[in-house]
Every structure is written in C-alpha cells, then in structure tokens.
Amino acid sequence: MPMSAIKKLSPVIKEIRVLMCQTGQASAGTRQFVQSAYPYLKKHNPDLPVMIREAKGTPARVFARFESGVEKHVELDNLSSVDVQSKVAELLGASSS
C-alpha cells in the first residue's frame, strides 16, 4: 500500500498515538514505519496530534481517537513496516478512500 493511502486523513480523526519499545525486536517494524511515515503524515496533516511513546517492554500498537471520544487500536507487535502501514491505514479508514 503506498504512503499516499494515508496522506490526507478524515477530520473525524482527532489524535493518533503510537506505543512501542525503543529497542525490542517485536517493535522493529513499528519503529521503521514511524521513521518513514511520521514526516509524511505530519506534512499532510499538520494540525493532527500524533504522539509517539517509547518505553521498554511496551507492546507495539497504535491508537486512534475519533469524534465523540471513541478510541480504536490495533496491535503491531512482530509486524514488518509494510504490514504496520497497512494496519494503520485500515485503522484510520484510509484504505477505503
């Protein structure tokens, strides 16, 4: 899935939080995704809060907060950066746009 699939996100998305371990192998794909996607995501969504939280032993996952405080998340442990991108796009509803 190309990076353009998560270019301009819907205004119903209010916040994205990425949690991962800064050194653990299970978070390697998520770290790689963050390095490549974060600048692109912020360039096209400058007002969207995107928080990256790293802590030892933390399972890799991403949370999205939508309108009315609804939150959804996906687990990203042991996924490649390509699979992480696909899961994030699916969570954010970008794969259908």
N, CA, C and O atoms as CSV, one atom per row, in Angstrom:
chain,resi,resn,atom,element,x,y,z
A,1,MET,N,N,0.854,-1.179,0.000
A,1,MET,CA,C,0.000,0.000,0.000
A,1,MET,C,C,0.900,1.243,0.000
A,1,MET,O,O,1.786,1.362,0.846
A,2,PRO,N,N,0.683,2.145,-0.922
A,2,PRO,CA,C,1.533,3.339,-0.980
A,2,PRO,C,C,1.259,4.295,0.168
A,2,PRO,O,O,0.171,4.311,0.742
A,3,MET,N,N,2.274,5.093,0.490
A,3,MET,CA,C,2.159,6.067,1.566
A,3,MET,C,C,1.014,7.049,1.287
A,3,MET,O,O,0.420,7.588,2.221
A,4,SER,N,N,0.707,7.278,0.020
A,4,SER,CA,C,-0.367,8.210,-0.324
A,4,SER,C,C,-1.717,7.757,0.219
A,4,SER,O,O,-2.647,8.559,0.320
A,5,ALA,N,N,-1.831,6.480,0.570
A,5,ALA,CA,C,-3.089,5.973,1.119
A,5,ALA,C,C,-3.401,6.578,2.476
A,5,ALA,O,O,-4.557,6.588,2.898
A,6,ILE,N,N,-2.376,7.088,3.169
A,6,ILE,CA,C,-2.621,7.721,4.465
A,6,ILE,C,C,-2.278,9.205,4.409
A,6,ILE,O,O,-1.973,9.816,5.433
A,7,LYS,N,N,-2.329,9.781,3.212
A,7,LYS,CA,C,-1.934,11.177,3.027
A,7,LYS,C,C,-2.824,12.130,3.827
A,7,LYS,O,O,-2.426,12.586,4.899
A,8,LYS,N,N,-3.986,12.428,3.338
A,8,LYS,CA,C,-4.885,13.373,3.996
A,8,LYS,C,C,-5.957,12.586,4.729
A,8,LYS,O,O,-6.772,11.901,4.110
A,9,LEU,N,N,-5.951,12.689,6.048
A,9,LEU,CA,C,-6.871,11.908,6.861
A,9,LEU,C,C,-8.177,12.660,7.105
A,9,LEU,O,O,-8.235,13.887,7.022
A,10,SER,N,N,-9.200,11.905,7.403
A,10,SER,CA,C,-10.517,12.456,7.687
A,10,SER,C,C,-10.478,13.365,8.915
A,10,SER,O,O,-9.754,13.080,9.869
A,11,PRO,N,N,-11.241,14.449,8.902
A,11,PRO,CA,C,-11.278,15.330,10.079
A,11,PRO,C,C,-11.924,14.692,11.310
A,11,PRO,O,O,-11.847,15.266,12.396
A,12,VAL,N,N,-12.555,13.528,11.176
A,12,VAL,CA,C,-13.125,12.855,12.350
A,12,VAL,C,C,-12.033,12.231,13.211
A,12,VAL,O,O,-12.285,11.874,14.362
A,13,ILE,N,N,-10.813,12.094,12.666
A,13,ILE,CA,C,-9.687,11.579,13.442
A,13,ILE,C,C,-9.101,12.742,14.234
A,13,ILE,O,O,-8.650,13.731,13.657
A,14,LYS,N,N,-9.111,12.620,15.546
A,14,LYS,CA,C,-8.691,13.712,16.420
A,14,LYS,C,C,-7.284,13.541,16.984
A,14,LYS,O,O,-6.654,14.521,17.380
A,15,GLU,N,N,-6.781,12.296,17.023
A,15,GLU,CA,C,-5.465,12.056,17.612
A,15,GLU,C,C,-4.992,10.655,17.231
A,15,GLU,O,O,-5.788,9.724,17.103
A,16,ILE,N,N,-3.667,10.528,17.052
A,16,ILE,CA,C,-3.044,9.227,16.824
A,16,ILE,C,C,-1.942,9.066,17.865
A,16,ILE,O,O,-1.140,9.974,18.084
A,17,ARG,N,N,-1.913,7.882,18.511
A,17,ARG,CA,C,-0.859,7.578,19.480
A,17,ARG,C,C,-0.207,6.264,19.086
A,17,ARG,O,O,-0.887,5.260,18.874
A,18,VAL,N,N,1.111,6.280,18.991
A,18,VAL,CA,C,1.872,5.085,18.664
A,18,VAL,C,C,2.673,4.703,19.902
A,18,VAL,O,O,3.423,5.519,20.436
A,19,LEU,N,N,2.515,3.467,20.357
A,19,LEU,CA,C,3.265,2.956,21.501
A,19,LEU,C,C,4.165,1.841,21.010
A,19,LEU,O,O,3.761,1.020,20.188
A,20,MET,N,N,5.411,1.816,21.529
A,20,MET,CA,C,6.349,0.780,21.122
A,20,MET,C,C,7.530,0.746,22.068
A,20,MET,O,O,7.736,1.659,22.868
A,21,CYS,N,N,8.293,-0.312,21.962
A,21,CYS,CA,C,9.544,-0.444,22.692
A,21,CYS,C,C,10.656,0.139,21.818
A,21,CYS,O,O,10.713,-0.126,20.617
A,22,GLN,N,N,11.537,0.932,22.425
A,22,GLN,CA,C,12.580,1.583,21.637
A,22,GLN,C,C,13.696,0.638,21.208
A,22,GLN,O,O,14.484,0.985,20.328
A,23,THR,N,N,13.784,-0.545,21.806
A,23,THR,CA,C,14.856,-1.474,21.459
A,23,THR,C,C,14.380,-2.877,21.109
A,23,THR,O,O,15.127,-3.625,20.479
A,24,GLY,N,N,13.192,-3.256,21.485
A,24,GLY,CA,C,12.713,-4.625,21.295
A,24,GLY,C,C,12.515,-5.002,19.835
A,24,GLY,O,O,12.070,-4.191,19.022
A,25,GLN,N,N,12.849,-6.239,19.517
A,25,GLN,CA,C,12.710,-6.740,18.152
A,25,GLN,C,C,11.248,-6.744,17.699
A,25,GLN,O,O,10.971,-6.516,16.522
A,26,ALA,N,N,10.320,-6.996,18.605
A,26,ALA,CA,C,8.901,-7.041,18.243
A,26,ALA,C,C,8.389,-5.688,17.746
A,26,ALA,O,O,7.387,-5.634,17.032
A,27,SER,N,N,9.063,-4.597,18.113
A,27,SER,CA,C,8.658,-3.247,17.692
A,27,SER,C,C,9.466,-2.724,16.505
A,27,SER,O,O,9.274,-1.578,16.099
A,28,ALA,N,N,10.359,-3.529,15.940
A,28,ALA,CA,C,11.244,-3.064,14.862
A,28,ALA,C,C,10.463,-2.528,13.662
A,28,ALA,O,O,10.804,-1.468,13.136
A,29,GLY,N,N,9.434,-3.232,13.222
A,29,GLY,CA,C,8.633,-2.781,12.083
A,29,GLY,C,C,7.904,-1.489,12.382
A,29,GLY,O,O,7.756,-0.641,11.502
A,30,THR,N,N,7.448,-1.328,13.610
A,30,THR,CA,C,6.754,-0.103,14.011
A,30,THR,C,C,7.733,1.068,14.048
A,30,THR,O,O,7.396,2.166,13.605
A,31,ARG,N,N,8.945,0.848,14.572
A,31,ARG,CA,C,9.950,1.915,14.580
A,31,ARG,C,C,10.299,2.354,13.156
A,31,ARG,O,O,10.419,3.546,12.874
A,32,GLN,N,N,10.456,1.386,12.276
A,32,GLN,CA,C,10.772,1.699,10.883
A,32,GLN,C,C,9.622,2.468,10.232
A,32,GLN,O,O,9.852,3.426,9.493
A,33,PHE,N,N,8.394,2.052,10.505
A,33,PHE,CA,C,7.225,2.757,9.977
A,33,PHE,C,C,7.200,4.202,10.463
A,33,PHE,O,O,6.966,5.119,9.675
A,34,VAL,N,N,7.439,4.410,11.762
A,34,VAL,CA,C,7.420,5.765,12.320
A,34,VAL,C,C,8.485,6.632,11.651
A,34,VAL,O,O,8.217,7.784,11.306
A,35,GLN,N,N,9.679,6.093,11.465
A,35,GLN,CA,C,10.747,6.863,10.831
A,35,GLN,C,C,10.382,7.292,9.423
A,35,GLN,O,O,10.697,8.410,9.015
A,36,SER,N,N,9.727,6.427,8.680
A,36,SER,CA,C,9.407,6.773,7.303
A,36,SER,C,C,8.077,7.517,7.167
A,36,SER,O,O,7.954,8.390,6.307
A,37,ALA,N,N,7.088,7.196,7.987
A,37,ALA,CA,C,5.746,7.747,7.792
A,37,ALA,C,C,5.463,9.027,8.561
A,37,ALA,O,O,4.673,9.852,8.103
A,38,TYR,N,N,6.090,9.212,9.720
A,38,TYR,CA,C,5.762,10.378,10.548
A,38,TYR,C,C,5.941,11.704,9.797
A,38,TYR,O,O,5.014,12.514,9.798
A,39,PRO,N,N,7.087,11.962,9.158
A,39,PRO,CA,C,7.231,13.241,8.449
A,39,PRO,C,C,6.173,13.428,7.360
A,39,PRO,O,O,5.634,14.521,7.184
A,40,TYR,N,N,5.890,12.361,6.643
A,40,TYR,CA,C,4.895,12.393,5.569
A,40,TYR,C,C,3.500,12.670,6.136
A,40,TYR,O,O,2.750,13.485,5.598
A,41,LEU,N,N,3.169,11.985,7.221
A,41,LEU,CA,C,1.868,12.140,7.863
A,41,LEU,C,C,1.678,13.565,8.386
A,41,LEU,O,O,0.620,14.161,8.190
A,42,LYS,N,N,2.697,14.111,9.050
A,42,LYS,CA,C,2.596,15.469,9.595
A,42,LYS,C,C,2.575,16.529,8.493
A,42,LYS,O,O,1.927,17.566,8.640
A,43,LYS,N,N,3.268,16.277,7.413
A,43,LYS,CA,C,3.269,17.227,6.297
A,43,LYS,C,C,1.857,17.412,5.746
A,43,LYS,O,O,1.448,18.526,5.419
A,44,HIS,N,N,1.123,16.314,5.649
A,44,HIS,CA,C,-0.219,16.361,5.066
A,44,HIS,C,C,-1.332,16.551,6.091
A,44,HIS,O,O,-2.485,16.777,5.722
A,45,ASN,N,N,-0.996,16.459,7.368
A,45,ASN,CA,C,-1.971,16.632,8.458
A,45,ASN,C,C,-1.328,17.428,9.588
A,45,ASN,O,O,-1.191,16.912,10.697
A,46,PRO,N,N,-0.929,18.675,9.330
A,46,PRO,CA,C,-0.131,19.429,10.302
A,46,PRO,C,C,-0.831,19.709,11.635
A,46,PRO,O,O,-0.160,19.895,12.650
A,47,ASP,N,N,-2.144,19.742,11.647
A,47,ASP,CA,C,-2.867,20.054,12.882
A,47,ASP,C,C,-3.289,18.821,13.665
A,47,ASP,O,O,-3.860,18.941,14.749
A,48,LEU,N,N,-3.017,17.644,13.133
A,48,LEU,CA,C,-3.390,16.405,13.803
A,48,LEU,C,C,-2.325,16.019,14.833
A,48,LEU,O,O,-1.162,15.841,14.471
A,49,PRO,N,N,-2.701,15.888,16.104
A,49,PRO,CA,C,-1.726,15.430,17.098
A,49,PRO,C,C,-1.338,13.970,16.837
A,49,PRO,O,O,-2.193,13.085,16.788
A,50,VAL,N,N,-0.037,13.740,16.672
A,50,VAL,CA,C,0.500,12.389,16.509
A,50,VAL,C,C,1.555,12.216,17.598
A,50,VAL,O,O,2.606,12.856,17.564
A,51,MET,N,N,1.267,11.356,18.550
A,51,MET,CA,C,2.177,11.152,19.680
A,51,MET,C,C,2.869,9.811,19.559
A,51,MET,O,O,2.242,8.791,19.273
A,52,ILE,N,N,4.166,9.830,19.780
A,52,ILE,CA,C,4.975,8.621,19.754
A,52,ILE,C,C,5.455,8.367,21.174
A,52,ILE,O,O,6.122,9.217,21.763
A,53,ARG,N,N,5.124,7.210,21.729
A,53,ARG,CA,C,5.514,6.860,23.091
A,53,ARG,C,C,6.381,5.612,23.050
A,53,ARG,O,O,5.948,4.558,22.584
A,54,GLU,N,N,7.601,5.738,23.537
A,54,GLU,CA,C,8.517,4.609,23.599
A,54,GLU,C,C,8.808,4.265,25.057
A,54,GLU,O,O,9.127,5.146,25.856
A,55,ALA,N,N,8.699,2.993,25.397
A,55,ALA,CA,C,9.014,2.537,26.747
A,55,ALA,C,C,9.443,1.077,26.672
A,55,ALA,O,O,8.873,0.287,25.920
A,56,LYS,N,N,10.438,0.738,27.450
A,56,LYS,CA,C,10.981,-0.614,27.437
A,56,LYS,C,C,9.892,-1.644,27.722
A,56,LYS,O,O,9.146,-1.529,28.694
A,57,GLY,N,N,9.818,-2.650,26.854
A,57,GLY,CA,C,8.870,-3.741,27.042
A,57,GLY,C,C,7.444,-3.446,26.600
A,57,GLY,O,O,6.572,-4.304,26.737
A,58,THR,N,N,7.188,-2.258,26.076
A,58,THR,CA,C,5.835,-1.898,25.651
A,58,THR,C,C,5.481,-2.597,24.339
A,58,THR,O,O,6.248,-2.515,23.379
A,59,PRO,N,N,4.353,-3.272,24.276
A,59,PRO,CA,C,3.933,-3.884,23.013
A,59,PRO,C,C,3.657,-2.795,21.965
A,59,PRO,O,O,3.140,-1.727,22.293
A,60,ALA,N,N,3.998,-3.070,20.729
A,60,ALA,CA,C,3.756,-2.116,19.649
A,60,ALA,C,C,2.267,-2.095,19.307
A,60,ALA,O,O,1.663,-3.132,19.036
A,61,ARG,N,N,1.695,-0.904,19.325
A,61,ARG,CA,C,0.297,-0.720,18.947
A,61,ARG,C,C,0.061,0.732,18.595
A,61,ARG,O,O,0.849,1.610,18.947
A,62,VAL,N,N,-1.030,0.971,17.896
A,62,VAL,CA,C,-1.403,2.340,17.557
A,62,VAL,C,C,-2.866,2.538,17.938
A,62,VAL,O,O,-3.719,1.681,17.705
A,63,PHE,N,N,-3.124,3.702,18.533
A,63,PHE,CA,C,-4.470,4.092,18.941
A,63,PHE,C,C,-4.914,5.277,18.098
A,63,PHE,O,O,-4.109,6.146,17.764
A,64,ALA,N,N,-6.169,5.308,17.763
A,64,ALA,CA,C,-6.747,6.463,17.082
A,64,ALA,C,C,-7.958,6.906,17.885
A,64,ALA,O,O,-8.811,6.100,18.257
A,65,ARG,N,N,-8.014,8.224,18.147
A,65,ARG,CA,C,-9.184,8.796,18.833
A,65,ARG,C,C,-9.987,9.542,17.788
A,65,ARG,O,O,-9.460,10.365,17.040
A,66,PHE,N,N,-11.272,9.235,17.754
A,66,PHE,CA,C,-12.184,9.826,16.791
A,66,PHE,C,C,-13.121,10.802,17.481
A,66,PHE,O,O,-13.037,11.009,18.692
A,67,GLU,N,N,-14.011,11.397,16.703
A,67,GLU,CA,C,-15.015,12.299,17.279
A,67,GLU,C,C,-15.766,11.595,18.404
A,67,GLU,O,O,-15.871,10.369,18.422
A,68,SER,N,N,-16.277,12.373,19.327
A,68,SER,CA,C,-17.047,11.879,20.475
A,68,SER,C,C,-16.228,10.990,21.396
A,68,SER,O,O,-16.798,10.234,22.181
A,69,GLY,N,N,-14.903,11.063,21.318
A,69,GLY,CA,C,-14.044,10.335,22.231
A,69,GLY,C,C,-13.905,8.852,21.959
A,69,GLY,O,O,-13.316,8.138,22.770
A,70,VAL,N,N,-14.422,8.369,20.855
A,70,VAL,CA,C,-14.314,6.951,20.510
A,70,VAL,C,C,-12.860,6.621,20.185
A,70,VAL,O,O,-12.228,7.315,19.389
A,71,GLU,N,N,-12.328,5.560,20.800
A,71,GLU,CA,C,-10.962,5.128,20.534
A,71,GLU,C,C,-10.953,3.710,19.989
A,71,GLU,O,O,-11.729,2.852,20.409
A,72,LYS,N,N,-10.051,3.491,19.041
A,72,LYS,CA,C,-9.823,2.157,18.488
A,72,LYS,C,C,-8.316,1.952,18.436
A,72,LYS,O,O,-7.555,2.918,18.390
A,73,HIS,N,N,-7.888,0.698,18.445
A,73,HIS,CA,C,-6.460,0.422,18.343
A,73,HIS,C,C,-6.211,-0.883,17.608
A,73,HIS,O,O,-7.100,-1.723,17.472
A,74,VAL,N,N,-4.976,-1.032,17.134
A,74,VAL,CA,C,-4.536,-2.278,16.522
A,74,VAL,C,C,-3.187,-2.660,17.127
A,74,VAL,O,O,-2.380,-1.799,17.479
A,75,GLU,N,N,-2.964,-3.952,17.239
A,75,GLU,CA,C,-1.700,-4.492,17.744
A,75,GLU,C,C,-0.716,-4.592,16.584
A,75,GLU,O,O,-1.083,-5.014,15.488
A,76,LEU,N,N,0.543,-4.201,16.830
A,76,LEU,CA,C,1.538,-4.162,15.762
A,76,LEU,C,C,2.783,-4.996,16.058
A,76,LEU,O,O,3.718,-5.001,15.258
A,77,ASP,N,N,2.813,-5.700,17.188
A,77,ASP,CA,C,3.984,-6.500,17.552
A,77,ASP,C,C,4.332,-7.496,16.450
A,77,ASP,O,O,3.456,-8.150,15.884
A,78,ASN,N,N,5.621,-7.596,16.161
A,78,ASN,CA,C,6.175,-8.576,15.217
A,78,ASN,C,C,5.697,-8.408,13.780
A,78,ASN,O,O,5.741,-9.364,13.006
A,79,LEU,N,N,5.243,-7.217,13.408
A,79,LEU,CA,C,4.848,-6.957,12.023
A,79,LEU,C,C,5.966,-6.211,11.298
A,79,LEU,O,O,6.723,-5.462,11.917
A,80,SER,N,N,6.065,-6.415,10.004
A,80,SER,CA,C,7.012,-5.652,9.193
A,80,SER,C,C,6.485,-4.229,9.042
A,80,SER,O,O,5.318,-3.966,9.331
A,81,SER,N,N,7.334,-3.317,8.593
A,81,SER,CA,C,6.885,-1.929,8.425
A,81,SER,C,C,5.770,-1.832,7.391
A,81,SER,O,O,4.882,-0.990,7.522
A,82,VAL,N,N,5.802,-2.682,6.365
A,82,VAL,CA,C,4.741,-2.698,5.347
A,82,VAL,C,C,3.421,-3.141,5.968
A,82,VAL,O,O,2.372,-2.556,5.698
A,83,ASP,N,N,3.482,-4.180,6.802
A,83,ASP,CA,C,2.267,-4.652,7.475
A,83,ASP,C,C,1.747,-3.620,8.479
A,83,ASP,O,O,0.537,-3.451,8.629
A,84,VAL,N,N,2.662,-2.936,9.160
A,84,VAL,CA,C,2.271,-1.872,10.092
A,84,VAL,C,C,1.536,-0.776,9.328
A,84,VAL,O,O,0.483,-0.313,9.764
A,85,GLN,N,N,2.080,-0.366,8.203
A,85,GLN,CA,C,1.441,0.675,7.394
A,85,GLN,C,C,0.039,0.260,6.971
A,85,GLN,O,O,-0.888,1.070,7.006
A,86,SER,N,N,-0.117,-0.983,6.577
A,86,SER,CA,C,-1.423,-1.491,6.168
A,86,SER,C,C,-2.420,-1.473,7.331
A,86,SER,O,O,-3.568,-1.060,7.169
A,87,LYS,N,N,-1.964,-1.932,8.516
A,87,LYS,CA,C,-2.836,-1.947,9.698
A,87,LYS,C,C,-3.239,-0.532,10.119
A,87,LYS,O,O,-4.391,-0.288,10.478
A,88,VAL,N,N,-2.275,0.401,10.071
A,88,VAL,CA,C,-2.564,1.786,10.453
A,88,VAL,C,C,-3.552,2.395,9.465
A,88,VAL,O,O,-4.507,3.057,9.873
A,89,ALA,N,N,-3.334,2.179,8.179
A,89,ALA,CA,C,-4.257,2.703,7.168
A,89,ALA,C,C,-5.657,2.154,7.371
A,89,ALA,O,O,-6.642,2.881,7.245
A,90,GLU,N,N,-5.742,0.870,7.684
A,90,GLU,CA,C,-7.036,0.233,7.950
A,90,GLU,C,C,-7.705,0.862,9.172
A,90,GLU,O,O,-8.898,1.167,9.142
A,91,LEU,N,N,-6.943,1.053,10.239
A,91,LEU,CA,C,-7.478,1.659,11.460
A,91,LEU,C,C,-8.014,3.061,11.190
A,91,LEU,O,O,-9.085,3.430,11.673
A,92,LEU,N,N,-7.274,3.825,10.429
A,92,LEU,CA,C,-7.647,5.217,10.172
A,92,LEU,C,C,-8.686,5.366,9.082
A,92,LEU,O,O,-9.145,6.474,8.805
A,93,GLY,N,N,-9.059,4.264,8.463
A,93,GLY,CA,C,-10.075,4.326,7.423
A,93,GLY,C,C,-9.544,4.843,6.103
A,93,GLY,O,O,-10.319,5.140,5.194
A,94,ALA,N,N,-8.227,4.953,5.987
A,94,ALA,CA,C,-7.631,5.495,4.771
A,94,ALA,C,C,-7.667,4.496,3.624
A,94,ALA,O,O,-7.620,4.891,2.459
A,95,SER,N,N,-7.749,3.208,3.941
A,95,SER,CA,C,-7.711,2.201,2.883
A,95,SER,C,C,-8.967,2.220,2.032
A,95,SER,O,O,-8.976,1.688,0.922
A,96,SER,N,N,-10.026,2.829,2.542
A,96,SER,CA,C,-11.275,2.871,1.778
A,96,SER,C,C,-11.424,4.172,1.005
A,96,SER,O,O,-12.393,4.338,0.264
A,97,SER,N,N,-10.471,5.109,1.164
A,97,SER,CA,C,-10.600,6.386,0.454
A,97,SER,C,C,-9.831,6.396,-0.829
A,97,SER,O,O,-9.836,7.397,-1.545
